[in-house]
Short mmCIF file of C-alpha atoms and ligand atoms in Angstrom, two decimals:
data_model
loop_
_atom_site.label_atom_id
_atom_site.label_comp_id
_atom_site.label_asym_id
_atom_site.label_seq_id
_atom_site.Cartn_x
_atom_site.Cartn_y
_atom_site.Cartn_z
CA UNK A 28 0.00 0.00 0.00
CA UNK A 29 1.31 3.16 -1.05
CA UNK A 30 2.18 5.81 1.70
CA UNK A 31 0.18 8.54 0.97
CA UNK A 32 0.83 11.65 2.04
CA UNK A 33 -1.31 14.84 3.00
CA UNK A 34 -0.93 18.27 1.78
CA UNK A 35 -1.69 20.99 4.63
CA UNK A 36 -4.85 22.50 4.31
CA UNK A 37 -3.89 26.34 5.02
CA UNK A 38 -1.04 25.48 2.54
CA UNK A 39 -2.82 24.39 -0.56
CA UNK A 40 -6.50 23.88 -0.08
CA UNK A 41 -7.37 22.63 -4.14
CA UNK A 42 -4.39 20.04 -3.04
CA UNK A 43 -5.39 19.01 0.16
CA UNK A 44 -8.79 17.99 -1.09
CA UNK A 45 -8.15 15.67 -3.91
CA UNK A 46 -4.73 14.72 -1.40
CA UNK A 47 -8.16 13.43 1.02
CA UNK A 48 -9.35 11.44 -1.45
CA UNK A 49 -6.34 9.63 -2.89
CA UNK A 50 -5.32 8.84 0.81
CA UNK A 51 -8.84 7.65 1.71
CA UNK A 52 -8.77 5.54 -1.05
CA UNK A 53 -12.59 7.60 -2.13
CA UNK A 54 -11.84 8.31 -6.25
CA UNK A 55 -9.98 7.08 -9.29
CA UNK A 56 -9.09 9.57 -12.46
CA UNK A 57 -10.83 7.64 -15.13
CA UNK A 58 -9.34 7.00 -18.61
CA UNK A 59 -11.95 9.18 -19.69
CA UNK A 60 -10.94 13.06 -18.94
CA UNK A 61 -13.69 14.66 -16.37
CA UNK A 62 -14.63 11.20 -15.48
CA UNK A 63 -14.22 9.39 -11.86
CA UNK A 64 -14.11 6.26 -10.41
CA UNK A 65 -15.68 5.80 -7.23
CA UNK A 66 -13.40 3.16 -4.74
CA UNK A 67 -15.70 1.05 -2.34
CA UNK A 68 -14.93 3.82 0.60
CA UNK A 69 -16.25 6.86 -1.59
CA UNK A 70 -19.23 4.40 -2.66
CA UNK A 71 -20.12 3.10 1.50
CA UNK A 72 -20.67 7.03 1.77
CA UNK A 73 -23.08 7.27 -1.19
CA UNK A 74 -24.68 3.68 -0.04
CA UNK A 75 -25.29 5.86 3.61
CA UNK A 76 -26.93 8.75 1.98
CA UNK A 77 -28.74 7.17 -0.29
CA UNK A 78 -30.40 5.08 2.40
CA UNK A 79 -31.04 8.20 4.34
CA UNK A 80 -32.48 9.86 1.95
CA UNK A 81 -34.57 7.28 0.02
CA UNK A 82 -36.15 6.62 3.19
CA UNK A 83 -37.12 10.54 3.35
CA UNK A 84 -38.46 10.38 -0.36
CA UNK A 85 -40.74 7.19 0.64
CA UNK A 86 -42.01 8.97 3.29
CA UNK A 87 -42.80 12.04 1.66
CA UNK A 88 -44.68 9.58 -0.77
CA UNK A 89 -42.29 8.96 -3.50
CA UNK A 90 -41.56 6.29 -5.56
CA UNK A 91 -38.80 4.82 -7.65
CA UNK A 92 -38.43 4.75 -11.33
CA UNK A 93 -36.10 4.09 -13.82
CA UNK A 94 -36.19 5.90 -17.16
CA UNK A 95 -33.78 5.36 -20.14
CA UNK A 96 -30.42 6.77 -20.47
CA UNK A 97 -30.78 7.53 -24.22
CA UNK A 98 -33.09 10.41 -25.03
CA UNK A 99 -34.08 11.90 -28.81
CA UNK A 100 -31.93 14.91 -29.42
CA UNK A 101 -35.63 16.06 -30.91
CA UNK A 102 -36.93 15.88 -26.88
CA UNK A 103 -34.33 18.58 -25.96
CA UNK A 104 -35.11 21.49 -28.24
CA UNK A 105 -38.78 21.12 -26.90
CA UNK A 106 -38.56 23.25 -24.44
CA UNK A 107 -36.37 27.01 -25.19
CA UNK A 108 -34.89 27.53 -21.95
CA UNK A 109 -34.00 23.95 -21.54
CA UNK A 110 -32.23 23.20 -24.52
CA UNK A 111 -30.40 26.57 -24.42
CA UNK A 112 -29.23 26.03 -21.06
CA UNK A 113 -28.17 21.87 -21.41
CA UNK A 114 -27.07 22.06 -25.27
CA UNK A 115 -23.50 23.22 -24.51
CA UNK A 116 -22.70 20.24 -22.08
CA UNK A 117 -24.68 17.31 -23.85
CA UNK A 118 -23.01 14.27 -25.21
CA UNK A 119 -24.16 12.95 -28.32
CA UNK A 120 -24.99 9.42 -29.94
CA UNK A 121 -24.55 9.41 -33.40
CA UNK A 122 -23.80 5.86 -34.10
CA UNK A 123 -24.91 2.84 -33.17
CA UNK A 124 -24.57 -1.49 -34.35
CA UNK A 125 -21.76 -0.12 -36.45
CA UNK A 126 -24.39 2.32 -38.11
CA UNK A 127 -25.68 5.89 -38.14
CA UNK A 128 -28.52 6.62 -36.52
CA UNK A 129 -31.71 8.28 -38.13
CA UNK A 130 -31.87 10.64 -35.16
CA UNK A 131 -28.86 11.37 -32.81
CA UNK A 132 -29.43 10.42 -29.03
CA UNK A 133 -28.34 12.60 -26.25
CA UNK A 134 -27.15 11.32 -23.55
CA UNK A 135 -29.20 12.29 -20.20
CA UNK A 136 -28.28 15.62 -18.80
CA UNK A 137 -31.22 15.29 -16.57
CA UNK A 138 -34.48 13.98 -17.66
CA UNK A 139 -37.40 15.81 -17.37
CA UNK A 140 -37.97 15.69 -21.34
CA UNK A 141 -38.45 12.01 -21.40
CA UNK A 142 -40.00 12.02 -18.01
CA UNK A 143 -42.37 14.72 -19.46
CA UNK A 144 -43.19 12.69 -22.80
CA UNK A 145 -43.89 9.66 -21.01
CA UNK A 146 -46.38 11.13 -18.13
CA UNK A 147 -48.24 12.22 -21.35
CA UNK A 148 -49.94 8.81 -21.28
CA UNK A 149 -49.72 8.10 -17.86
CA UNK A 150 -51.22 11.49 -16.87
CA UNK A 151 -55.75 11.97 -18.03
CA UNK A 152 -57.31 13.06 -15.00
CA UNK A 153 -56.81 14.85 -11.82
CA UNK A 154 -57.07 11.16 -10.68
CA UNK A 155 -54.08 10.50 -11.91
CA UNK A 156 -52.50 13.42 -9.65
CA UNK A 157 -50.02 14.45 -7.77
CA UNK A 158 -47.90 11.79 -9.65
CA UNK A 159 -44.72 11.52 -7.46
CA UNK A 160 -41.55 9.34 -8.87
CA UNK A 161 -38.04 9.69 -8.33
CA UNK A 162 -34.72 8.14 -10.25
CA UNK A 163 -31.65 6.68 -8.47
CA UNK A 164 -29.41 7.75 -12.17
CA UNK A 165 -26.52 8.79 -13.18
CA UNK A 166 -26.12 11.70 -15.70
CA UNK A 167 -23.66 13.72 -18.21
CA UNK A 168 -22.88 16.74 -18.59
CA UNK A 169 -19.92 17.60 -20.63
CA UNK A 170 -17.36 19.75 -18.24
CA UNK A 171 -14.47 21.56 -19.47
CA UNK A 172 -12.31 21.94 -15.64
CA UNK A 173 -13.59 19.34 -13.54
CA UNK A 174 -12.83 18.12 -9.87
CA UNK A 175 -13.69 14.90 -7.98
CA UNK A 176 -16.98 14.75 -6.72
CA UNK A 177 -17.75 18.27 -7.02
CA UNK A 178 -17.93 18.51 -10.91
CA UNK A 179 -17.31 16.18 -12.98
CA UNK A 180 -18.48 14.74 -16.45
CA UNK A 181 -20.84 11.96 -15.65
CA UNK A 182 -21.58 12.04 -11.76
CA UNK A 183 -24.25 9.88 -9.74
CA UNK A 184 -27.65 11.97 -8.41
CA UNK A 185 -30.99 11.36 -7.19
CA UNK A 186 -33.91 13.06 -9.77
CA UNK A 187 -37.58 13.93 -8.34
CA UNK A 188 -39.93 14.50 -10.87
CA UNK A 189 -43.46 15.15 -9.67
CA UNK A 190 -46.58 16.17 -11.59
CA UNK A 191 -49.57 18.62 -10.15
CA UNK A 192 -53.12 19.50 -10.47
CA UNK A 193 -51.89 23.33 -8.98
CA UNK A 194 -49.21 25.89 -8.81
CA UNK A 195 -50.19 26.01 -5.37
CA UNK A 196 -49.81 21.93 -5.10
CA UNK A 197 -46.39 22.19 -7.63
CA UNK A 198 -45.21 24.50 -4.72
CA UNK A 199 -45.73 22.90 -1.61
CA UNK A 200 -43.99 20.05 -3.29
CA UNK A 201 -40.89 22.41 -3.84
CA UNK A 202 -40.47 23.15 -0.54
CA UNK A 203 -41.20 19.88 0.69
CA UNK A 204 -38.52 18.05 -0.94
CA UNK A 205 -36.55 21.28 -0.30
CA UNK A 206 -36.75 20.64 3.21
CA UNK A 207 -35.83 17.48 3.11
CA UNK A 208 -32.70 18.22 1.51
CA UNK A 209 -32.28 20.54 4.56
CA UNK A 210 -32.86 17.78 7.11
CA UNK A 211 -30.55 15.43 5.26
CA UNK A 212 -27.90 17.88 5.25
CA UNK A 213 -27.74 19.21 8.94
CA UNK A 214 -29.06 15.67 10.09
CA UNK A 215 -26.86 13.08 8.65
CA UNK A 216 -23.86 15.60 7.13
CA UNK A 217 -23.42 17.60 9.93
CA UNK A 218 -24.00 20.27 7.54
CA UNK A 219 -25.67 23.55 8.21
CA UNK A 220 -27.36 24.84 5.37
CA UNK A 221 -29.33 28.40 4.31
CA UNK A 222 -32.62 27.65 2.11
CA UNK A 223 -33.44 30.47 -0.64
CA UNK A 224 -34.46 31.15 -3.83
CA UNK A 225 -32.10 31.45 -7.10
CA UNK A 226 -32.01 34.97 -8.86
CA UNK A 227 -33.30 34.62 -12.77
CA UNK A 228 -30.00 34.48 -13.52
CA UNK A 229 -29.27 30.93 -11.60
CA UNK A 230 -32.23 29.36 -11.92
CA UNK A 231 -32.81 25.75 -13.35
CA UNK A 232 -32.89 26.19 -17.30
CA UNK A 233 -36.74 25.73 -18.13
CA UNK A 234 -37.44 26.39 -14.50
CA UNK A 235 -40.62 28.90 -13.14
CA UNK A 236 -38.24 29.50 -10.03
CA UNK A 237 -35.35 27.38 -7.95
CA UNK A 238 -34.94 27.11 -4.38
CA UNK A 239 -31.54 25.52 -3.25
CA UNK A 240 -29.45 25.13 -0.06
CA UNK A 241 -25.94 26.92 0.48
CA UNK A 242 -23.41 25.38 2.45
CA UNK A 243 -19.72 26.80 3.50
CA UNK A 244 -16.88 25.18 2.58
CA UNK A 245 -13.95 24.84 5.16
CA UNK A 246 -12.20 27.69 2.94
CA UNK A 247 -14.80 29.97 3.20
CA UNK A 248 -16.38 29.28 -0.08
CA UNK A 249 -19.95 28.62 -1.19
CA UNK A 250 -21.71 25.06 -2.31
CA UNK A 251 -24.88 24.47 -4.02
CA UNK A 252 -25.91 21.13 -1.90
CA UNK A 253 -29.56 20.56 -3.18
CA UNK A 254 -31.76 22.03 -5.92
CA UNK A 255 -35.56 21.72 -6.15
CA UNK A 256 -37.83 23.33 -8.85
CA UNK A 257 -41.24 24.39 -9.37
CA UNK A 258 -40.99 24.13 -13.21
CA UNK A 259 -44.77 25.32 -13.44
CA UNK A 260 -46.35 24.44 -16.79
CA UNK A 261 -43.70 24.65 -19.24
CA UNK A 262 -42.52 20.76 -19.21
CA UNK A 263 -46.16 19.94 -20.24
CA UNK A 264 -46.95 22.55 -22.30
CA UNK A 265 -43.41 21.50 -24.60
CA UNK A 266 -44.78 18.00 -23.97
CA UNK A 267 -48.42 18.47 -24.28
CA UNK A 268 -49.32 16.99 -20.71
CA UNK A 269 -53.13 17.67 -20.11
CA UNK A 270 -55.19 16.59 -17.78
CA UNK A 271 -59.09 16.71 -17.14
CA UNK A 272 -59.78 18.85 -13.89
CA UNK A 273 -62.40 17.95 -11.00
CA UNK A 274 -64.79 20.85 -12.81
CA UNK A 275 -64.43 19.02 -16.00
CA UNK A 276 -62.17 21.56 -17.97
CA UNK A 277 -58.82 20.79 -18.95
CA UNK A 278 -55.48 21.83 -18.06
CA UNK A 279 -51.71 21.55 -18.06
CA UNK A 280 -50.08 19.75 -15.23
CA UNK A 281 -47.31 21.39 -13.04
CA UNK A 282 -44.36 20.16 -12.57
CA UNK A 283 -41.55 20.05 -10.01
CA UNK A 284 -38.18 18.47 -9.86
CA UNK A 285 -35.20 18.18 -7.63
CA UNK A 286 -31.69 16.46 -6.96
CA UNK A 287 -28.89 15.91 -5.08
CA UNK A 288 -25.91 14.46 -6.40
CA UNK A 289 -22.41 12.81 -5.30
CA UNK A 290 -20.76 16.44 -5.44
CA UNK A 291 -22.33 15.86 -1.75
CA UNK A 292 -19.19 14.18 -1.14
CA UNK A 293 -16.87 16.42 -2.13
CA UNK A 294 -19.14 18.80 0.71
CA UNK A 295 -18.69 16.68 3.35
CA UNK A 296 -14.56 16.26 2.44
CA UNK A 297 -14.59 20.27 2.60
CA UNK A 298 -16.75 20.99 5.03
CA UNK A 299 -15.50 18.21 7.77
CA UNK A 300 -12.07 17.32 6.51
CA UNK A 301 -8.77 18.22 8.39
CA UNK A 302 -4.83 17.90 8.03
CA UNK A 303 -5.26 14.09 8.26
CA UNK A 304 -7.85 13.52 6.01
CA UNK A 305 -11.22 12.99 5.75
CA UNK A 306 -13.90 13.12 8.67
CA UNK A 307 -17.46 10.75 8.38
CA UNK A 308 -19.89 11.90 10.25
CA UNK A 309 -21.21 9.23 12.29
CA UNK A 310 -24.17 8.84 10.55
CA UNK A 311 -23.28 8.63 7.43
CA UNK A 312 -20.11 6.12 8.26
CA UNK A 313 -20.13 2.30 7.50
CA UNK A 314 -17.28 1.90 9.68
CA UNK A 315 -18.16 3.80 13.05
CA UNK A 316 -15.89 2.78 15.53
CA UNK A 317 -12.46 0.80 14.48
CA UNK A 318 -10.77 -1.41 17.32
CA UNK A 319 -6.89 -1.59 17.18
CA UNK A 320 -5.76 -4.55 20.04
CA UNK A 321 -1.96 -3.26 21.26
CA UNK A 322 -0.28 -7.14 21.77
CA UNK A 323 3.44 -8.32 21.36
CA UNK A 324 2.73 -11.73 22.82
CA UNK A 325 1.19 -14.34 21.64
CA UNK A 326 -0.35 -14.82 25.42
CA UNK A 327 -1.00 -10.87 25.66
CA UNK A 328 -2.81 -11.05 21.83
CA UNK A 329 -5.28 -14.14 23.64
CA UNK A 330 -6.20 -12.20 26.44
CA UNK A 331 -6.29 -8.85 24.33
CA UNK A 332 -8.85 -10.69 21.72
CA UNK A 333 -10.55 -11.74 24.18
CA UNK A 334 -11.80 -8.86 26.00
CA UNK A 335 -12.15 -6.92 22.31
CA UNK A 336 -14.68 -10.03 21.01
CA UNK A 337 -16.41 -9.40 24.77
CA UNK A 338 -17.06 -6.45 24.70
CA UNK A 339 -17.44 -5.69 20.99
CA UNK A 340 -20.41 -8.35 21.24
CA UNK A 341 -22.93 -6.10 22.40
CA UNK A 342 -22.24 -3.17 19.29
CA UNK A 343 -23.92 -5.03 16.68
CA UNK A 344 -27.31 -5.11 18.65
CA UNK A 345 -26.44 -1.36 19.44
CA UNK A 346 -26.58 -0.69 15.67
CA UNK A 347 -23.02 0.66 15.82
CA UNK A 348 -20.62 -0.40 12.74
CA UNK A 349 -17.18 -1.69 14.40
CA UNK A 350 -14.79 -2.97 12.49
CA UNK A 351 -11.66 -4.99 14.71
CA UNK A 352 -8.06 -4.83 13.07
CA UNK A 353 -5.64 -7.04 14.29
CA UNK A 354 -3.68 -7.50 11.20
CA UNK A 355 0.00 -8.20 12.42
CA UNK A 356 1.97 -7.28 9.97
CA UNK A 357 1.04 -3.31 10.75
CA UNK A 358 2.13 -0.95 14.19
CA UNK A 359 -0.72 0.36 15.96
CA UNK A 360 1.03 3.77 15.41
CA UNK A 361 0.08 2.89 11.72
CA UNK A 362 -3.09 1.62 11.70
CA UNK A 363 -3.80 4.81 13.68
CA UNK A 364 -3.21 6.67 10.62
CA UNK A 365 -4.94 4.87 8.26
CA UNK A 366 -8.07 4.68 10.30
CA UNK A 367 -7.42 8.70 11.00
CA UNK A 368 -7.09 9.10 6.92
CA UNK A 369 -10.53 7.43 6.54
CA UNK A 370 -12.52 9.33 8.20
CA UNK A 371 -13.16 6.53 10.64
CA UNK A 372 -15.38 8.95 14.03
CA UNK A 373 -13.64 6.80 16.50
CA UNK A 374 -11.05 4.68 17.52
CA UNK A 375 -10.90 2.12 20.55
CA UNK A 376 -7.40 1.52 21.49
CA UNK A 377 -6.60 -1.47 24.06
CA UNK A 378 -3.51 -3.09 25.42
CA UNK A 379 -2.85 -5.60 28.03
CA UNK A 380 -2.30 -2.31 30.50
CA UNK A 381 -5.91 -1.35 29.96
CA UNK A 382 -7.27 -5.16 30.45
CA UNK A 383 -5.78 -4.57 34.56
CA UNK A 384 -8.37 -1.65 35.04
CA UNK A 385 -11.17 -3.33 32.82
CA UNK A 386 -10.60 -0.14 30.17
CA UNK A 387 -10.23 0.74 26.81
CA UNK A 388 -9.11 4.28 25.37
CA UNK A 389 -11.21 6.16 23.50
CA UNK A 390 -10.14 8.51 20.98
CA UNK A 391 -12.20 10.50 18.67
CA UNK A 392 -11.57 11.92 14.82
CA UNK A 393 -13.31 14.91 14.73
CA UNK A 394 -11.12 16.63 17.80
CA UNK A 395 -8.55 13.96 19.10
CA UNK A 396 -9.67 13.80 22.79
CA UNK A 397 -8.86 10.90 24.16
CA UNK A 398 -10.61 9.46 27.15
CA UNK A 399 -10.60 6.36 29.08
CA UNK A 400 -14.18 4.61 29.39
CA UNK A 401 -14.80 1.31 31.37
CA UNK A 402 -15.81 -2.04 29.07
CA UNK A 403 -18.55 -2.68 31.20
CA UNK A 404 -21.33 -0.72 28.56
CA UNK A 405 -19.23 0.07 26.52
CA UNK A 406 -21.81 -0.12 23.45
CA UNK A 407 -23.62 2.28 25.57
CA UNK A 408 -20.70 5.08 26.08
CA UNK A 409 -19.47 4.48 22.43
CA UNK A 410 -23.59 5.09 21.30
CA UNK A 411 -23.63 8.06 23.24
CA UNK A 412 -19.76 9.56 21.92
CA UNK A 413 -20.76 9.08 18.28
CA UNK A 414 -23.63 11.19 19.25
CA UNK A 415 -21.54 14.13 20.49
CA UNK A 416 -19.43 13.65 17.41
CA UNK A 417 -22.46 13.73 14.95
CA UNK A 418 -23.70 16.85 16.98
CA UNK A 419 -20.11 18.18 17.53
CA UNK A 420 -19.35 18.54 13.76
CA UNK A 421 -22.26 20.54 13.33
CA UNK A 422 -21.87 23.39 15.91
CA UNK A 423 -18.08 23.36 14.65
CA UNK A 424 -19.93 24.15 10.77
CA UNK A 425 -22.23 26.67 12.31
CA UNK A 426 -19.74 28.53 14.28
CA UNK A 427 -17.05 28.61 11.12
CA UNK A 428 -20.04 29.95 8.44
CA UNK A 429 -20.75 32.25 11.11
CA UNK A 430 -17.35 33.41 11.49
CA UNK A 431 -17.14 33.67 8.09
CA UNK A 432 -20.21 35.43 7.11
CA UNK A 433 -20.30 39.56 7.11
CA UNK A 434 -22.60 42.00 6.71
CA UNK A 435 -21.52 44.46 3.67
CA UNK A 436 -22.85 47.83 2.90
CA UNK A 437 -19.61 49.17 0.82
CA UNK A 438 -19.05 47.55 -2.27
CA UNK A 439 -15.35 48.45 -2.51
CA UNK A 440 -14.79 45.74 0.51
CA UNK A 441 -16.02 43.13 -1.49
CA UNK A 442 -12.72 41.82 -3.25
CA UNK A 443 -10.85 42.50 -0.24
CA UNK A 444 -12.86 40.11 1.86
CA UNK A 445 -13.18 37.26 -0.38
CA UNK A 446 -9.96 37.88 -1.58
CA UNK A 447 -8.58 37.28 2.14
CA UNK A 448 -11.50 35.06 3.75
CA UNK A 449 -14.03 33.99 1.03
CA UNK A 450 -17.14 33.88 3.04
CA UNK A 451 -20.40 34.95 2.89
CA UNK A 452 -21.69 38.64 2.29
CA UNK A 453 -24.82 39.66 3.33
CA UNK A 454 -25.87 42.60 1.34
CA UNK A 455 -28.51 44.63 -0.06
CA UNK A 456 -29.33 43.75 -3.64
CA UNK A 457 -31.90 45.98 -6.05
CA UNK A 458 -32.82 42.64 -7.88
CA UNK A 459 -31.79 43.75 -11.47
CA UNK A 460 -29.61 41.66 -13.64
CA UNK A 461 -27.20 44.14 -14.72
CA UNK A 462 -26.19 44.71 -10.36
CA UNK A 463 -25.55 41.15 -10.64
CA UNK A 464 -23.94 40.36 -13.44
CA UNK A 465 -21.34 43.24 -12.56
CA UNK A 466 -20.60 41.68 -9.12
CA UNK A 467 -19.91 38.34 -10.88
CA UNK A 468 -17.79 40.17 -13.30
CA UNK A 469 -15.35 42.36 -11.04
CA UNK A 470 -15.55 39.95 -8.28
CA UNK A 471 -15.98 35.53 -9.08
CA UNK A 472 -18.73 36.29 -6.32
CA UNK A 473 -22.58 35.14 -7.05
CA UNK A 474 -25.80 35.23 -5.47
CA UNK A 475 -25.94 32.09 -3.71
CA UNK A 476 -29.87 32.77 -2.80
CA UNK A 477 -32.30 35.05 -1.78
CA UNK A 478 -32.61 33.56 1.96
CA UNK A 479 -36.10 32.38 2.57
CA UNK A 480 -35.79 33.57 6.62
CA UNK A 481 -34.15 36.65 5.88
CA UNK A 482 -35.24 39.38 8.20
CA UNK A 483 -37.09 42.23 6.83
CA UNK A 484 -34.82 45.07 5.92
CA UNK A 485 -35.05 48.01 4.03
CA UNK A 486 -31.66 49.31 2.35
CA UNK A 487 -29.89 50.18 -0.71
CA UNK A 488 -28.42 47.97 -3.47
CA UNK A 489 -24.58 47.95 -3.04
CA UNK A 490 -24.15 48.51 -6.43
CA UNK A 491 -26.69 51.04 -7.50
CA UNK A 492 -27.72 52.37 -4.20
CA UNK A 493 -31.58 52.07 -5.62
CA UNK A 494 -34.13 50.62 -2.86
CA UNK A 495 -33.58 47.07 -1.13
CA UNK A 496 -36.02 44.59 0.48
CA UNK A 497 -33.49 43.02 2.18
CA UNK A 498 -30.18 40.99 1.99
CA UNK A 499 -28.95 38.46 -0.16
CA UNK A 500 -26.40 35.93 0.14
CA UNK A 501 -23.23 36.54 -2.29
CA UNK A 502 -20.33 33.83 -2.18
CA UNK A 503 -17.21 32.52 -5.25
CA UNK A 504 -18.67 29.13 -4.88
CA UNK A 505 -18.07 25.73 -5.91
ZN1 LIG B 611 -28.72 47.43 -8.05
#
C-alpha cells in the first residue's frame, strides 16, 4: 500500500482535497478526462446517503423509477430555456450497431424531457395526480475543468420528478422536498445549510423558479448542496401533458423536480475534513468505531482478543458499525493513521495495560480527545460519543459559516474580503440583472440565494444604491 501523504490545508486547499481522497482511497481519475471512479470507501458514503435519503423520499410519498439513459436529441429542443441552457454540455450518440442513426441520441443531462413525454400517457385526469416518482441515475454533462466529486463529467444523483393539479400543489412540493434536503444535510452531514431562492440568472434552465441550499466550505467558499424546482407548466406545455380537472375543464399539469448528487461528497470532504484527512460523520459512516488490540505476545494477543470479542459483542445489537483490526503485519502507530485518513469517528485503542483496570481508550476523529471509558457498557458510552461527534461537527460548521459570514454595505470591501476570507456577504441587492452580473464580473462572487428567513430590511443595493427589500447571500462558490 502506497504511503500517501497529505498536503496541509492552510497550505494548498485545491491540493489538500483531492490529497483526502487519494489517501482515503474515495476516487480514481478515469481514462476518460472529467470522469471518476468511485473506490468502495467513496461508494459506503453514497450507499449511507442514499439510504437516508430514500427513506425521506418514501415517506414524503415517493416512488422509484427508472427511465432510459438515451433520449431523442428532438426531446431537448422542446422546451427554449432547456435546450439553451443543457445544449453546450450534452453528449451525443450518433452511431450505433456499427451504423448511423436516423436521429442522434443525447445522452441524459437530466431527464425531465423524457419524463415529461412519457407522463403524457400516464397522466388523463386529476385522478391521476399528484404523480410523485423519483430516479436513483446517473447523468452527463460535458465539463471543461472538472474536480472529484464536485464537478465532474458523468456524476451519480438522485432526480424527483413530480406532476400537479396546482401551482399552489407544484409548490408545496418544492419546498417539501426542499426541506428534506435541509434535514438530510444538517441531520446526517453535519451540515448547516441556508434555504433560498435562485435569482433569474441561476435558476434551473426551463425552470418557473429554484430554491436551493448553500453550504460553506472549510475555505470559506460557497456550495450548491440541493436544488428543487417548481418548473410550473412549461414541461407539459413543450410535452403536451393535459389533464381533465375535477370541474371538467382541462389543463396543463405542473411540474416540479429536484436532486442531489455525489458532489455531496466532495461537501462533506470540505466541510468536515482536516490535516489528516477525511472526517465521516457518524451517521453517514459504514465503519463507526475501528478497534486496534496493542499485543506483542502471543499470550498478551489471547487475552487482548478476548476482552475486544467481549465487549465488541454487544455493538452489533447497538446498531453501531465496528470494524476490529488485528492484522500483524502493521504498528498500531500505523493503523492509527490509516483509520485517522478514513474518516473513521472513532477509535478504541486497548492493550494488556488497559485489560488490569477493565478499560479501553477512546479517541475520537473529529477533535482527538482521548478518554478512558470502562468495558462494562461500553456499546452504551461508544452510542452516546458518536452522538456528540455527529452533533459536535455541526456546531463546529455553524460557528465557522458564522465566522465567516459579514454583513456588507460598501461595495469596494467586497474583493478584499473574499480575496482574504471567502465567506459569505450579506448585502442589499436591487434585484436587477445588470447589479448582478457586474458583481460576478469584477468579483468571481454570485448570489448564492435570496434567503427564505431573511429578516425584513429596508436598504440600498450595493451597487446602484436604488431601494432594497433586504439581503442576499453573495459567495465565489463551488
Ligand atoms: Zn442594483
Amino acid at each position: 500500500m502506497a504511503e500517501a501523504k497529505i498536503t496541509k490545508r492552510s497550505e494548498d486547499y485545491s491540493r489538500w482535497y483531492t490529497d483526502v481522497i487519494a489517501a482515503a482511497e474515495l476516487a480514481d481519475y478515469a481514462p476518460v478526462k472529467g470522469c471518476m471512479i468511485i473506490r468502495p470507501n467513496g461508494y459506503a458514503i453514497w450507499e449511507k446517503m442514499q439510504q437516508a435519503l430514500d427513506g425521506m423520499f418514501k415517506e414524503t410519498g415517493h416512488q422509484n423509477a427508472y427511465f432510459p439513459l438515451f433520449i431523442p436529441e428532438s426531446f431537448l429542443k422542446k422546451e427554449a430555456q432547456h435546450v439553451e441552457g443543457f445544449a453546450p454540455e450534452v453528449a451525443v450518440v450518433t452511431h450505433g450497431g456499427g451504423e448511423k442513426l436516423e436521429e442522434p441520441l443525447i445522452i441524459r443531462p437530466t431527464s425531465e424531457t423524457i419524463i415529461w413525454n412519457t407522463y403524457r400517457n400516464w397522466i388523463q385526469s386529476y385522478r391521476d395526480l399528484p404523480l410523485l416518482i423519483n430516479q436513483w441515475a446517473n447523468v452527463v454533462r460535458w465539463e471543461m475543468r472538472t474536480r472529484l466529486f464536485l464537478r465532474t463529467t458523468e456524476f451519480l444523483w438522485q432526480e424527483g420528478h413530480t406532476a400537479h393539479a396546482t401551482d399552489d400543489d407544484a409548490e408545496k412540493e418544492t419546498l417539501q422536498m426542499l426541506g428534506v434536503y435541509k434535514r438530510f444535510a444538517e441531520e446526517w452531514m453535519a451540515l448547516p445549510v441556508i434555504e433560498g431562492r435562485k435569482t433569474e440568472r441561476e435558476k434551473f434552465a426551463g425552470a418557473d423558479h429554484t430554491y436551493s441550499i448553500e453550504a460553506m466550505m472549510g475555505d470559506g467558499k460557497a456550495l450548491q448542496a440541493g436544488t428543487s424546482h417548481h418548473l410550473g407548466q412549461n414541461f407539459a406545455k413543450a410535452f403536451d401533458v393535459t389533464f381533465q380537472t375535477d370541474q371538467g375543464t382541462r389543463d396543463y399539469v405542473y411540474a416540479t423536480s429536484w436532486g442531489l448528487s455525489t458532489r455531496m461528497i466532495g461537501a462533506l470532504i470540505m466541510a468536515h475534513g482536516d490535516d489528516n484527512g477525511i472526517v465521516v460523520p457518524p451517521r453517514l459512516a459504514t465503519i463507526q468505531v475501528v478497534v486496534i488490540p496493542i499485543f506483542r505476545k502471543p499470550e498478551e494477543r489471547e487475552r487482548v482478543m478476548a476482552a475486544v470479542n467481549n465487549f465488541t459483542a454487544a455493538f452489533k445489537a447497538a446498531g453501531i458499525g465496528v470494524k476490529i483490526d488485528d492484522r500483524e503485519q502493521y504498528s498500531p502507530g500505523w493503523k492509527y493513521n490509516e483509520w485517522e485518513k478514513r474518516g473513521v469517528p472513532l477509535r478504541i485503542e486497548v492493550g494488556p495495560r488497559d485489560l488490569e483496570k477493565n478499560q479501553v481508550m477512546l479517541v475520537r476523529r473529529d477533535n482527538g480527545q482521548k478518554t478512558p471509558a470502562s468495558q462494562d457498557d461500553l456499546a452504551q458510552t461508544v452510542r452516546k460519543t458518536l452522538d456528540e461527534i455527529q452533533a459536535g461537527l455541526y456546531q463546529k460548521a455553524v460557528e465557522f459559516r458564522e465566522k465567516h459570514s459579514y454583513p456588507v454595505d460598501d461595495y469596494s470591501k467586497f474583493n478584499e474580503i473574499l480575496d482574504r476570507d471567502a465567506g459569505f456577504l450579506w448585502s442589499h441587492w436591487c434585484g436587477s440583472d445588470a447589479c448582478e452580473d457586474r458583481v460576478k464580473a469584477e468579483t468571481k462572487a454570485t448570489i448564492r440565494c435570496i434567503p427564505m428567513n431573511r429578516p425584513k430590511e429596508t436598504g440600498k443595493c450595493i451597487v446602484c444604491g436604488e431601494t432594497s427589500e433586504g439581503r442576499v447571500i453573495f459567495a465565489r462558490a463551488y
